[in-house]
Amino acid sequence: MYISLQGISKQYASVWAIDRVNMAIAKQEFVSLLGPSGSGKTTLLRVIAGLEKPTEGRVLIDGQDVTELPPHKRGVAMVFQEFLLFPHRTVRENLAFPLRMMKMPKAEMDERIDWALGILSLQGLDGRYPNQLSGGQQQRVALGRGLVGRPKVLLLDEPLANLDRELRQEMEVEIRRYQMKLGIPFIYVTHNQEEALSMSDRIAVVNKGHVEDFAERTTLYDKPKTAFIAQFVGRSNKFEGKVTAADGGSCTIDAGGLSLTASGNGGLKPGDAAFAFVKNEKVALAPEGFVGEDNSLPCTVRDVILRGAYAEYLLETSDGLGLVASRPRSGEGPSIGHAVVAHWASGDVDLYPVKPDLGLRR
Amino acid sequence: MIGGLRISRDPRAWIFLGVPSVFLVLLFVLPLVSMIVLSFWRTENYHIIQDWNVDNYYVIATAGAYVTFLIRSLVMAVIVSALCVAIAWPVAYGVIVYGGRYKLLLSLGFAIPFLTGEVLRVIALQGLLGPLGLFNGVLMALGAAPLRFIMYTNFASAIGLVYLYLPIVVTVIYLSLLNFDMRLIDAARIFGAGPFRGFIEVTWPLNLFGTLIGFALCFVPCLSATLVPRFLGGPSGTLYGMALAQQFGESGTWALGAAMGVVLFLLSIAGVLLVFRFVDLRRSGFTGFGRS
Ligand SMILES: Nc1ncnc2c1ncn2[C@@H]1O[C@H](COP(=O)(O)OP(=O)(O)OP(=O)(O)O)[C@@H](O)[C@H]1O
Ligand SMILES: [Mg+2]
């Protein structure tokens, strides 16, 4: 593998910012690190970059153990969360910085810079100073500074956080395009699941410094490995209850009077506390009186939220339990106050133990 | 870049700008003007005689001694200020990087010398460097020859001036570094700069403005220093400021003193202008221009 992280941990004073992370990344891969704030994403990037020395573990880039190498000898580039453009240099000079450090000839340098200005639509701004740019423009300069030097790896720390939705979606496509064109791995930090899902080949979900799963984006979405991932990726209905019956093929849990059937048992035994997740889009709606699949639940529509191509129905059972169903907006859906039956297949229920033992140090 | 001077019509603007202006006029402009006027008059037997002439300036330019004092003072001030900056940088940098939670305490420590008077500090130093002072006392007690170059010489004056103004320079550079985003060094390192290159490309230029202020705050008082050369400088250590002070004291030639003061003032202004002529503020990351 092109990049290999072997048992990386980083301890700050009392916290383990990252905890025994193992990852192997191929040369052409676009990898996202997805996790909530404070989960250790930036720290992991800084360890790969060499700005932070890991407390334990090794970092290998292109077959070479770089754990002891300072950042300027690693050939990596980074787009920082806070941009960190050089305030005393113009846009052009900021872009020239990595090239000057490589002692690139002037003509080639100009060519590279013009290329970067072009792909990032920064033409005409090259004489400005960073404090004369908008947040989005600064972000694009930061991205350009990462790309111009054609690094071995590009590390991106939430590079699109400051852009509006339209520009962000445009940039997502662009970033993905450069990655394929340059043929180098991008490691992309975000806490935005849509961003991770739209660009990545594989996604590593980081929680409390630990990588919970590192998998293909479809696998991660369709078969979340842990309760944390089920909650964090996609939008789901979450139930908490006790397992009442379990055999090899299926499992029944009692969630506050509601009985749920799941196929597979997630390693649970009767009596265990469990979380069950059903993705919003797996919840189908049928007219009142419908009885059919493994799980069906009479509800009332409390509200309908339009999300463009689909709508979210906020449902409530007679016991006051809330549910959300996302349905494509084809034809007339049920309207507010209507009685409906929410139903879903047992195969769409993901089960997890409430207290998994991940052996985390924080 | 700066745009015309546009002052808001808001009456509050007049209060906020007016009060400092009044202070400036009362405490700075008026004394300066009176000094300039006095420098074109004459003093005779401790009396001021109001007839306009330029004799004082003629004396300063031709009497030889004053030019010598001035050049000696300039050289001294440049050397002392450069030394102060060279010492202050690593000290301030060390406090910022390694100070941890004691940073504030350590930076307050820079201010401790200000708690005693300047005279007291200079006399204490005289006690250390003089013929019977600590250094030479110990040397002689050990049977060695005393160090002559630290007794009543320009070298001793330089030590004294560095000692006096180092705390100010450290404080100013410390404040500059405190405002400096150290993570910019990370950015430089990521993009291929080693530690030295990173310093040259990022840390130094972005703290140049602060460093120059520190330099100036040492340079200007060094030019007009009177106590240090008097107590430590010895017979050939007369500096311009000391000679200036004498005009107002023993010799009672106030008009000549005023002219010397005007020369000093113009020289200081020229020095500051010269520095800013060669420093592009933008290149020092100065963002006080706002977005233009
Ligand atoms: N220099 C440091 N000293 C002490 N603790 C630190 C340091 N840097 C990070 N931490 C801690 O390590 C943990 C991980 O921080 P990190 O910045 O990697 O999170 P993150 O996933 O990037 O979060 P965000 O999405 O908010 O940027 C946090 O608990 C943080 O407080
Ligand atoms: Mg972060």
PDB file of N, CA and C in Angstrom, chain B residues 77-164:
ATOM      1  N   ALA B  77      24.155  54.165  19.884  1.00  0.00           N
ATOM      2  CA  ALA B  77      22.737  53.814  19.849  1.00  0.00           C
ATOM      3  C   ALA B  77      22.482  52.657  18.881  1.00  0.00           C
ATOM      4  N   VAL B  78      23.161  52.681  17.721  1.00  0.00           N
ATOM      5  CA  VAL B  78      22.968  51.591  16.762  1.00  0.00           C
ATOM      6  C   VAL B  78      23.444  50.277  17.358  1.00  0.00           C
ATOM      7  N   ILE B  79      24.654  50.297  17.950  1.00  0.00           N
ATOM      8  CA  ILE B  79      25.203  49.056  18.501  1.00  0.00           C
ATOM      9  C   ILE B  79      24.318  48.533  19.634  1.00  0.00           C
ATOM     10  N   VAL B  80      23.950  49.429  20.537  1.00  0.00           N
ATOM     11  CA  VAL B  80      23.156  49.001  21.693  1.00  0.00           C
ATOM     12  C   VAL B  80      21.796  48.462  21.253  1.00  0.00           C
ATOM     13  N   SER B  81      21.142  49.166  20.314  1.00  0.00           N
ATOM     14  CA  SER B  81      19.823  48.711  19.868  1.00  0.00           C
ATOM     15  C   SER B  81      19.928  47.358  19.174  1.00  0.00           C
ATOM     16  N   ALA B  82      20.955  47.195  18.344  1.00  0.00           N
ATOM     17  CA  ALA B  82      21.129  45.919  17.651  1.00  0.00           C
ATOM     18  C   ALA B  82      21.376  44.802  18.659  1.00  0.00           C
ATOM     19  N   LEU B  83      22.207  45.088  19.672  1.00  0.00           N
ATOM     20  CA  LEU B  83      22.471  44.085  20.703  1.00  0.00           C
ATOM     21  C   LEU B  83      21.187  43.713  21.438  1.00  0.00           C
ATOM     22  N   CYS B  84      20.425  44.748  21.790  1.00  0.00           N
ATOM     23  CA  CYS B  84      19.178  44.498  22.517  1.00  0.00           C
ATOM     24  C   CYS B  84      18.252  43.598  21.696  1.00  0.00           C
ATOM     25  N   VAL B  85      18.113  43.913  20.399  1.00  0.00           N
ATOM     26  CA  VAL B  85      17.245  43.101  19.543  1.00  0.00           C
ATOM     27  C   VAL B  85      17.771  41.669  19.470  1.00  0.00           C
ATOM     28  N   ALA B  86      19.095  41.537  19.326  1.00  0.00           N
ATOM     29  CA  ALA B  86      19.688  40.203  19.202  1.00  0.00           C
ATOM     30  C   ALA B  86      19.484  39.379  20.468  1.00  0.00           C
ATOM     31  N   ILE B  87      19.516  40.025  21.617  1.00  0.00           N
ATOM     32  CA  ILE B  87      19.308  39.283  22.864  1.00  0.00           C
ATOM     33  C   ILE B  87      17.811  39.050  23.096  1.00  0.00           C
ATOM     34  N   ALA B  88      17.020  40.078  22.777  1.00  0.00           N
ATOM     35  CA  ALA B  88      15.593  40.006  23.100  1.00  0.00           C
ATOM     36  C   ALA B  88      14.872  38.923  22.301  1.00  0.00           C
ATOM     37  N   TRP B  89      15.272  38.734  21.043  1.00  0.00           N
ATOM     38  CA  TRP B  89      14.575  37.749  20.199  1.00  0.00           C
ATOM     39  C   TRP B  89      14.554  36.357  20.812  1.00  0.00           C
ATOM     40  N   PRO B  90      15.719  35.758  21.082  1.00  0.00           N
ATOM     41  CA  PRO B  90      15.655  34.408  21.653  1.00  0.00           C
ATOM     42  C   PRO B  90      14.947  34.355  23.007  1.00  0.00           C
ATOM     43  N   VAL B  91      15.097  35.414  23.805  1.00  0.00           N
ATOM     44  CA  VAL B  91      14.433  35.409  25.115  1.00  0.00           C
ATOM     45  C   VAL B  91      12.907  35.394  24.932  1.00  0.00           C
ATOM     46  N   ALA B  92      12.410  36.340  24.115  1.00  0.00           N
ATOM     47  CA  ALA B  92      10.959  36.438  23.912  1.00  0.00           C
ATOM     48  C   ALA B  92      10.426  35.172  23.248  1.00  0.00           C
ATOM     49  N   TYR B  93      11.159  34.671  22.273  1.00  0.00           N
ATOM     50  CA  TYR B  93      10.724  33.470  21.557  1.00  0.00           C
ATOM     51  C   TYR B  93      10.646  32.283  22.510  1.00  0.00           C
ATOM     52  N   GLY B  94      11.667  32.181  23.351  1.00  0.00           N
ATOM     53  CA  GLY B  94      11.699  31.090  24.332  1.00  0.00           C
ATOM     54  C   GLY B  94      10.503  31.145  25.270  1.00  0.00           C
ATOM     55  N   VAL B  95      10.177  32.351  25.724  1.00  0.00           N
ATOM     56  CA  VAL B  95       9.034  32.477  26.641  1.00  0.00           C
ATOM     57  C   VAL B  95       7.744  32.065  25.934  1.00  0.00           C
ATOM     58  N   ILE B  96       7.591  32.487  24.668  1.00  0.00           N
ATOM     59  CA  ILE B  96       6.372  32.158  23.927  1.00  0.00           C
ATOM     60  C   ILE B  96       6.256  30.647  23.705  1.00  0.00           C
ATOM     61  N   VAL B  97       7.364  30.035  23.297  1.00  0.00           N
ATOM     62  CA  VAL B  97       7.282  28.628  22.924  1.00  0.00           C
ATOM     63  C   VAL B  97       7.305  27.707  24.143  1.00  0.00           C
ATOM     64  N   TYR B  98       8.172  28.022  25.101  1.00  0.00           N
ATOM     65  CA  TYR B  98       8.329  27.104  26.225  1.00  0.00           C
ATOM     66  C   TYR B  98       7.695  27.619  27.513  1.00  0.00           C
ATOM     67  N   GLY B  99       7.162  28.849  27.477  1.00  0.00           N
ATOM     68  CA  GLY B  99       6.625  29.442  28.702  1.00  0.00           C
ATOM     69  C   GLY B  99       5.425  28.702  29.278  1.00  0.00           C
ATOM     70  N   GLY B 100       4.675  28.016  28.400  1.00  0.00           N
ATOM     71  CA  GLY B 100       3.511  27.277  28.867  1.00  0.00           C
ATOM     72  C   GLY B 100       2.601  28.175  29.675  1.00  0.00           C
ATOM     73  N   ARG B 101       2.168  27.663  30.818  1.00  0.00           N
ATOM     74  CA  ARG B 101       1.208  28.466  31.588  1.00  0.00           C
ATOM     75  C   ARG B 101       1.895  29.537  32.417  1.00  0.00           C
ATOM     76  N   TYR B 102       3.243  29.559  32.396  1.00  0.00           N
ATOM     77  CA  TYR B 102       3.946  30.617  33.124  1.00  0.00           C
ATOM     78  C   TYR B 102       4.245  31.815  32.230  1.00  0.00           C
ATOM     79  N   LYS B 103       3.754  31.735  30.980  1.00  0.00           N
ATOM     80  CA  LYS B 103       4.023  32.790  30.007  1.00  0.00           C
ATOM     81  C   LYS B 103       3.720  34.177  30.567  1.00  0.00           C
ATOM     82  N   LEU B 104       2.519  34.311  31.123  1.00  0.00           N
ATOM     83  CA  LEU B 104       2.079  35.615  31.617  1.00  0.00           C
ATOM     84  C   LEU B 104       3.009  36.087  32.728  1.00  0.00           C
ATOM     85  N   LEU B 105       3.311  35.155  33.645  1.00  0.00           N
ATOM     86  CA  LEU B 105       4.169  35.484  34.786  1.00  0.00           C
ATOM     87  C   LEU B 105       5.544  35.930  34.302  1.00  0.00           C
ATOM     88  N   LEU B 106       6.094  35.153  33.343  1.00  0.00           N
ATOM     89  CA  LEU B 106       7.419  35.477  32.819  1.00  0.00           C
ATOM     90  C   LEU B 106       7.412  36.826  32.115  1.00  0.00           C
ATOM     91  N   SER B 107       6.320  37.098  31.385  1.00  0.00           N
ATOM     92  CA  SER B 107       6.291  38.365  30.656  1.00  0.00           C
ATOM     93  C   SER B 107       6.130  39.534  31.622  1.00  0.00           C
ATOM     94  N   LEU B 108       5.425  39.307  32.729  1.00  0.00           N
ATOM     95  CA  LEU B 108       5.355  40.360  33.744  1.00  0.00           C
ATOM     96  C   LEU B 108       6.739  40.573  34.356  1.00  0.00           C
ATOM     97  N   GLY B 109       7.516  39.497  34.388  1.00  0.00           N
ATOM     98  CA  GLY B 109       8.876  39.583  34.917  1.00  0.00           C
ATOM     99  C   GLY B 109       9.722  40.603  34.182  1.00  0.00           C
ATOM    100  N   PHE B 110       9.440  40.770  32.860  1.00  0.00           N
ATOM    101  CA  PHE B 110      10.200  41.767  32.100  1.00  0.00           C
ATOM    102  C   PHE B 110      10.013  43.159  32.694  1.00  0.00           C
ATOM    103  N   ALA B 111       8.873  43.368  33.339  1.00  0.00           N
ATOM    104  CA  ALA B 111       8.540  44.710  33.811  1.00  0.00           C
ATOM    105  C   ALA B 111       9.174  45.009  35.159  1.00  0.00           C
ATOM    106  N   ILE B 112       9.672  44.006  35.845  1.00  0.00           N
ATOM    107  CA  ILE B 112      10.201  44.236  37.199  1.00  0.00           C
ATOM    108  C   ILE B 112      11.271  45.322  37.247  1.00  0.00           C
ATOM    109  N   PRO B 113      12.224  45.332  36.303  1.00  0.00           N
ATOM    110  CA  PRO B 113      13.244  46.391  36.366  1.00  0.00           C
ATOM    111  C   PRO B 113      12.660  47.799  36.357  1.00  0.00           C
ATOM    112  N   PHE B 114      11.472  47.964  35.756  1.00  0.00           N
ATOM    113  CA  PHE B 114      10.871  49.299  35.709  1.00  0.00           C
ATOM    114  C   PHE B 114      10.408  49.770  37.083  1.00  0.00           C
ATOM    115  N   LEU B 115      10.349  48.826  38.025  1.00  0.00           N
ATOM    116  CA  LEU B 115       9.833  49.185  39.345  1.00  0.00           C
ATOM    117  C   LEU B 115      10.853  49.993  40.144  1.00  0.00           C
ATOM    118  N   THR B 116      12.108  49.977  39.734  1.00  0.00           N
ATOM    119  CA  THR B 116      13.093  50.814  40.422  1.00  0.00           C
ATOM    120  C   THR B 116      13.449  51.975  39.497  1.00  0.00           C
ATOM    121  N   GLY B 117      14.001  53.005  40.063  1.00  0.00           N
ATOM    122  CA  GLY B 117      14.355  54.165  39.251  1.00  0.00           C
ATOM    123  C   GLY B 117      15.565  53.897  38.383  1.00  0.00           C
ATOM    124  N   GLU B 118      15.680  54.701  37.336  1.00  0.00           N
ATOM    125  CA  GLU B 118      16.790  54.531  36.408  1.00  0.00           C
ATOM    126  C   GLU B 118      18.118  54.831  37.092  1.00  0.00           C
ATOM    127  N   VAL B 119      18.128  55.894  37.919  1.00  0.00           N
ATOM    128  CA  VAL B 119      19.365  56.277  38.611  1.00  0.00           C
ATOM    129  C   VAL B 119      19.877  55.121  39.459  1.00  0.00           C
ATOM    130  N   LEU B 120      18.934  54.529  40.194  1.00  0.00           N
ATOM    131  CA  LEU B 120      19.291  53.435  41.088  1.00  0.00           C
ATOM    132  C   LEU B 120      19.924  52.290  40.315  1.00  0.00           C
ATOM    133  N   ARG B 121      19.341  51.989  39.146  1.00  0.00           N
ATOM    134  CA  ARG B 121      19.837  50.856  38.367  1.00  0.00           C
ATOM    135  C   ARG B 121      21.220  51.155  37.799  1.00  0.00           C
ATOM    136  N   VAL B 122      21.410  52.409  37.390  1.00  0.00           N
ATOM    137  CA  VAL B 122      22.716  52.760  36.830  1.00  0.00           C
ATOM    138  C   VAL B 122      23.789  52.726  37.927  1.00  0.00           C
ATOM    139  N   ILE B 123      23.428  53.228  39.102  1.00  0.00           N
ATOM    140  CA  ILE B 123      24.412  53.233  40.189  1.00  0.00           C
ATOM    141  C   ILE B 123      24.739  51.802  40.622  1.00  0.00           C
ATOM    142  N   ALA B 124      23.713  50.954  40.628  1.00  0.00           N
ATOM    143  CA  ALA B 124      23.955  49.557  40.964  1.00  0.00           C
ATOM    144  C   ALA B 124      24.941  48.942  39.976  1.00  0.00           C
ATOM    145  N   LEU B 125      24.777  49.309  38.701  1.00  0.00           N
ATOM    146  CA  LEU B 125      25.658  48.779  37.675  1.00  0.00           C
ATOM    147  C   LEU B 125      27.076  49.321  37.848  1.00  0.00           C
ATOM    148  N   GLN B 126      27.153  50.587  38.237  1.00  0.00           N
ATOM    149  CA  GLN B 126      28.470  51.180  38.499  1.00  0.00           C
ATOM    150  C   GLN B 126      29.175  50.383  39.590  1.00  0.00           C
ATOM    151  N   GLY B 127      28.399  49.993  40.587  1.00  0.00           N
ATOM    152  CA  GLY B 127      28.947  49.184  41.662  1.00  0.00           C
ATOM    153  C   GLY B 127      29.478  47.851  41.170  1.00  0.00           C
ATOM    154  N   LEU B 128      28.847  47.329  40.124  1.00  0.00           N
ATOM    155  CA  LEU B 128      29.280  46.036  39.603  1.00  0.00           C
ATOM    156  C   LEU B 128      30.543  46.164  38.750  1.00  0.00           C
ATOM    157  N   LEU B 129      30.573  47.233  37.912  1.00  0.00           N
ATOM    158  CA  LEU B 129      31.618  47.322  36.896  1.00  0.00           C
ATOM    159  C   LEU B 129      32.834  48.141  37.324  1.00  0.00           C
ATOM    160  N   GLY B 130      32.675  49.008  38.330  1.00  0.00           N
ATOM    161  CA  GLY B 130      33.743  49.933  38.703  1.00  0.00           C
ATOM    162  C   GLY B 130      34.995  49.234  39.219  1.00  0.00           C
ATOM    163  N   PRO B 131      36.044  50.040  39.542  1.00  0.00           N
ATOM    164  CA  PRO B 131      37.334  49.487  39.967  1.00  0.00           C
ATOM    165  C   PRO B 131      37.196  48.624  41.219  1.00  0.00           C
ATOM    166  N   LEU B 132      36.303  49.003  42.115  1.00  0.00           N
ATOM    167  CA  LEU B 132      36.133  48.219  43.332  1.00  0.00           C
ATOM    168  C   LEU B 132      34.846  47.405  43.266  1.00  0.00           C
ATOM    169  N   GLY B 133      34.295  47.308  42.071  1.00  0.00           N
ATOM    170  CA  GLY B 133      33.026  46.607  41.893  1.00  0.00           C
ATOM    171  C   GLY B 133      33.179  45.105  42.014  1.00  0.00           C
ATOM    172  N   LEU B 134      32.044  44.449  41.856  1.00  0.00           N
ATOM    173  CA  LEU B 134      32.003  43.009  42.082  1.00  0.00           C
ATOM    174  C   LEU B 134      32.987  42.258  41.184  1.00  0.00           C
ATOM    175  N   PHE B 135      32.937  42.544  39.849  1.00  0.00           N
ATOM    176  CA  PHE B 135      33.785  41.794  38.919  1.00  0.00           C
ATOM    177  C   PHE B 135      35.261  41.983  39.233  1.00  0.00           C
ATOM    178  N   ASN B 136      35.658  43.267  39.234  1.00  0.00           N
ATOM    179  CA  ASN B 136      37.081  43.517  39.410  1.00  0.00           C
ATOM    180  C   ASN B 136      37.516  43.225  40.839  1.00  0.00           C
ATOM    181  N   GLY B 137      36.629  43.427  41.811  1.00  0.00           N
ATOM    182  CA  GLY B 137      36.935  43.078  43.188  1.00  0.00           C
ATOM    183  C   GLY B 137      37.301  41.609  43.306  1.00  0.00           C
ATOM    184  N   VAL B 138      36.450  40.776  42.702  1.00  0.00           N
ATOM    185  CA  VAL B 138      36.697  39.335  42.763  1.00  0.00           C
ATOM    186  C   VAL B 138      37.990  39.003  42.037  1.00  0.00           C
ATOM    187  N   LEU B 139      38.176  39.595  40.841  1.00  0.00           N
ATOM    188  CA  LEU B 139      39.390  39.315  40.068  1.00  0.00           C
ATOM    189  C   LEU B 139      40.642  39.666  40.865  1.00  0.00           C
ATOM    190  N   MET B 140      40.581  40.861  41.506  1.00  0.00           N
ATOM    191  CA  MET B 140      41.778  41.297  42.244  1.00  0.00           C
ATOM    192  C   MET B 140      42.001  40.450  43.482  1.00  0.00           C
ATOM    193  N   ALA B 141      40.913  40.054  44.133  1.00  0.00           N
ATOM    194  CA  ALA B 141      41.045  39.185  45.298  1.00  0.00           C
ATOM    195  C   ALA B 141      41.680  37.865  44.904  1.00  0.00           C
ATOM    196  N   LEU B 142      41.432  37.433  43.662  1.00  0.00           N
ATOM    197  CA  LEU B 142      42.023  36.190  43.182  1.00  0.00           C
ATOM    198  C   LEU B 142      43.443  36.409  42.670  1.00  0.00           C
ATOM    199  N   GLY B 143      43.894  37.628  42.726  1.00  0.00           N
ATOM    200  CA  GLY B 143      45.255  37.930  42.308  1.00  0.00           C
ATOM    201  C   GLY B 143      45.376  38.252  40.837  1.00  0.00           C
ATOM    202  N   ALA B 144      44.236  38.343  40.114  1.00  0.00           N
ATOM    203  CA  ALA B 144      44.309  38.649  38.686  1.00  0.00           C
ATOM    204  C   ALA B 144      44.258  40.155  38.474  1.00  0.00           C
ATOM    205  N   ALA B 145      44.588  40.576  37.254  1.00  0.00           N
ATOM    206  CA  ALA B 145      44.512  42.003  36.938  1.00  0.00           C
ATOM    207  C   ALA B 145      43.055  42.380  36.714  1.00  0.00           C
ATOM    208  N   PRO B 146      42.642  43.575  37.105  1.00  0.00           N
ATOM    209  CA  PRO B 146      41.257  43.990  36.865  1.00  0.00           C
ATOM    210  C   PRO B 146      41.017  44.202  35.374  1.00  0.00           C
ATOM    211  N   LEU B 147      39.772  44.040  34.962  1.00  0.00           N
ATOM    212  CA  LEU B 147      39.419  44.283  33.571  1.00  0.00           C
ATOM    213  C   LEU B 147      39.271  45.784  33.366  1.00  0.00           C
ATOM    214  N   ARG B 148      40.223  46.367  32.658  1.00  0.00           N
ATOM    215  CA  ARG B 148      40.183  47.826  32.524  1.00  0.00           C
ATOM    216  C   ARG B 148      39.066  48.292  31.598  1.00  0.00           C
ATOM    217  N   PHE B 149      38.763  47.437  30.610  1.00  0.00           N
ATOM    218  CA  PHE B 149      37.805  47.924  29.607  1.00  0.00           C
ATOM    219  C   PHE B 149      36.386  48.041  30.149  1.00  0.00           C
ATOM    220  N   ILE B 150      36.116  47.524  31.350  1.00  0.00           N
ATOM    221  CA  ILE B 150      34.764  47.725  31.868  1.00  0.00           C
ATOM    222  C   ILE B 150      34.718  48.852  32.901  1.00  0.00           C
ATOM    223  N   MET B 151      35.847  49.534  33.088  1.00  0.00           N
ATOM    224  CA  MET B 151      35.846  50.620  34.055  1.00  0.00           C
ATOM    225  C   MET B 151      35.815  51.950  33.327  1.00  0.00           C
ATOM    226  N   TYR B 152      34.703  52.689  33.465  1.00  0.00           N
ATOM    227  CA  TYR B 152      34.603  54.044  32.930  1.00  0.00           C
ATOM    228  C   TYR B 152      35.058  54.161  31.485  1.00  0.00           C
ATOM    229  N   THR B 153      34.426  53.355  30.645  1.00  0.00           N
ATOM    230  CA  THR B 153      34.735  53.399  29.213  1.00  0.00           C
ATOM    231  C   THR B 153      33.414  53.422  28.447  1.00  0.00           C
ATOM    232  N   ASN B 154      33.494  53.607  27.137  1.00  0.00           N
ATOM    233  CA  ASN B 154      32.305  53.505  26.299  1.00  0.00           C
ATOM    234  C   ASN B 154      31.740  52.092  26.326  1.00  0.00           C
ATOM    235  N   PHE B 155      32.622  51.126  26.505  1.00  0.00           N
ATOM    236  CA  PHE B 155      32.171  49.742  26.609  1.00  0.00           C
ATOM    237  C   PHE B 155      31.240  49.590  27.812  1.00  0.00           C
ATOM    238  N   ALA B 156      31.656  50.207  28.930  1.00  0.00           N
ATOM    239  CA  ALA B 156      30.819  50.149  30.131  1.00  0.00           C
ATOM    240  C   ALA B 156      29.481  50.839  29.877  1.00  0.00           C
ATOM    241  N   SER B 157      29.510  51.968  29.143  1.00  0.00           N
ATOM    242  CA  SER B 157      28.266  52.657  28.806  1.00  0.00           C
ATOM    243  C   SER B 157      27.348  51.751  27.995  1.00  0.00           C
ATOM    244  N   ALA B 158      27.950  51.051  27.036  1.00  0.00           N
ATOM    245  CA  ALA B 158      27.145  50.161  26.204  1.00  0.00           C
ATOM    246  C   ALA B 158      26.474  49.090  27.062  1.00  0.00           C
ATOM    247  N   ILE B 159      27.253  48.499  27.976  1.00  0.00           N
ATOM    248  CA  ILE B 159      26.665  47.499  28.873  1.00  0.00           C
ATOM    249  C   ILE B 159      25.498  48.118  29.642  1.00  0.00           C
ATOM    250  N   GLY B 160      25.733  49.310  30.147  1.00  0.00           N
ATOM    251  CA  GLY B 160      24.701  49.979  30.926  1.00  0.00           C
ATOM    252  C   GLY B 160      23.440  50.243  30.120  1.00  0.00           C
ATOM    253  N   LEU B 161      23.610  50.705  28.872  1.00  0.00           N
ATOM    254  CA  LEU B 161      22.445  51.016  28.040  1.00  0.00           C
ATOM    255  C   LEU B 161      21.677  49.755  27.659  1.00  0.00           C
ATOM    256  N   VAL B 162      22.434  48.692  27.332  1.00  0.00           N
ATOM    257  CA  VAL B 162      21.760  47.426  27.021  1.00  0.00           C
ATOM    258  C   VAL B 162      20.953  46.985  28.229  1.00  0.00           C
ATOM    259  N   TYR B 163      21.573  47.080  29.382  1.00  0.00           N
ATOM    260  CA  TYR B 163      20.924  46.668  30.621  1.00  0.00           C
ATOM    261  C   TYR B 163      19.655  47.487  30.870  1.00  0.00           C
ATOM    262  N   LEU B 164      19.724  48.784  30.586  1.00  0.00           N
ATOM    263  CA  LEU B 164      18.571  49.646  30.843  1.00  0.00           C
ATOM    264  C   LEU B 164      17.408  49.373  29.895  1.00  0.00           C
TER     265      LEU B 164
END
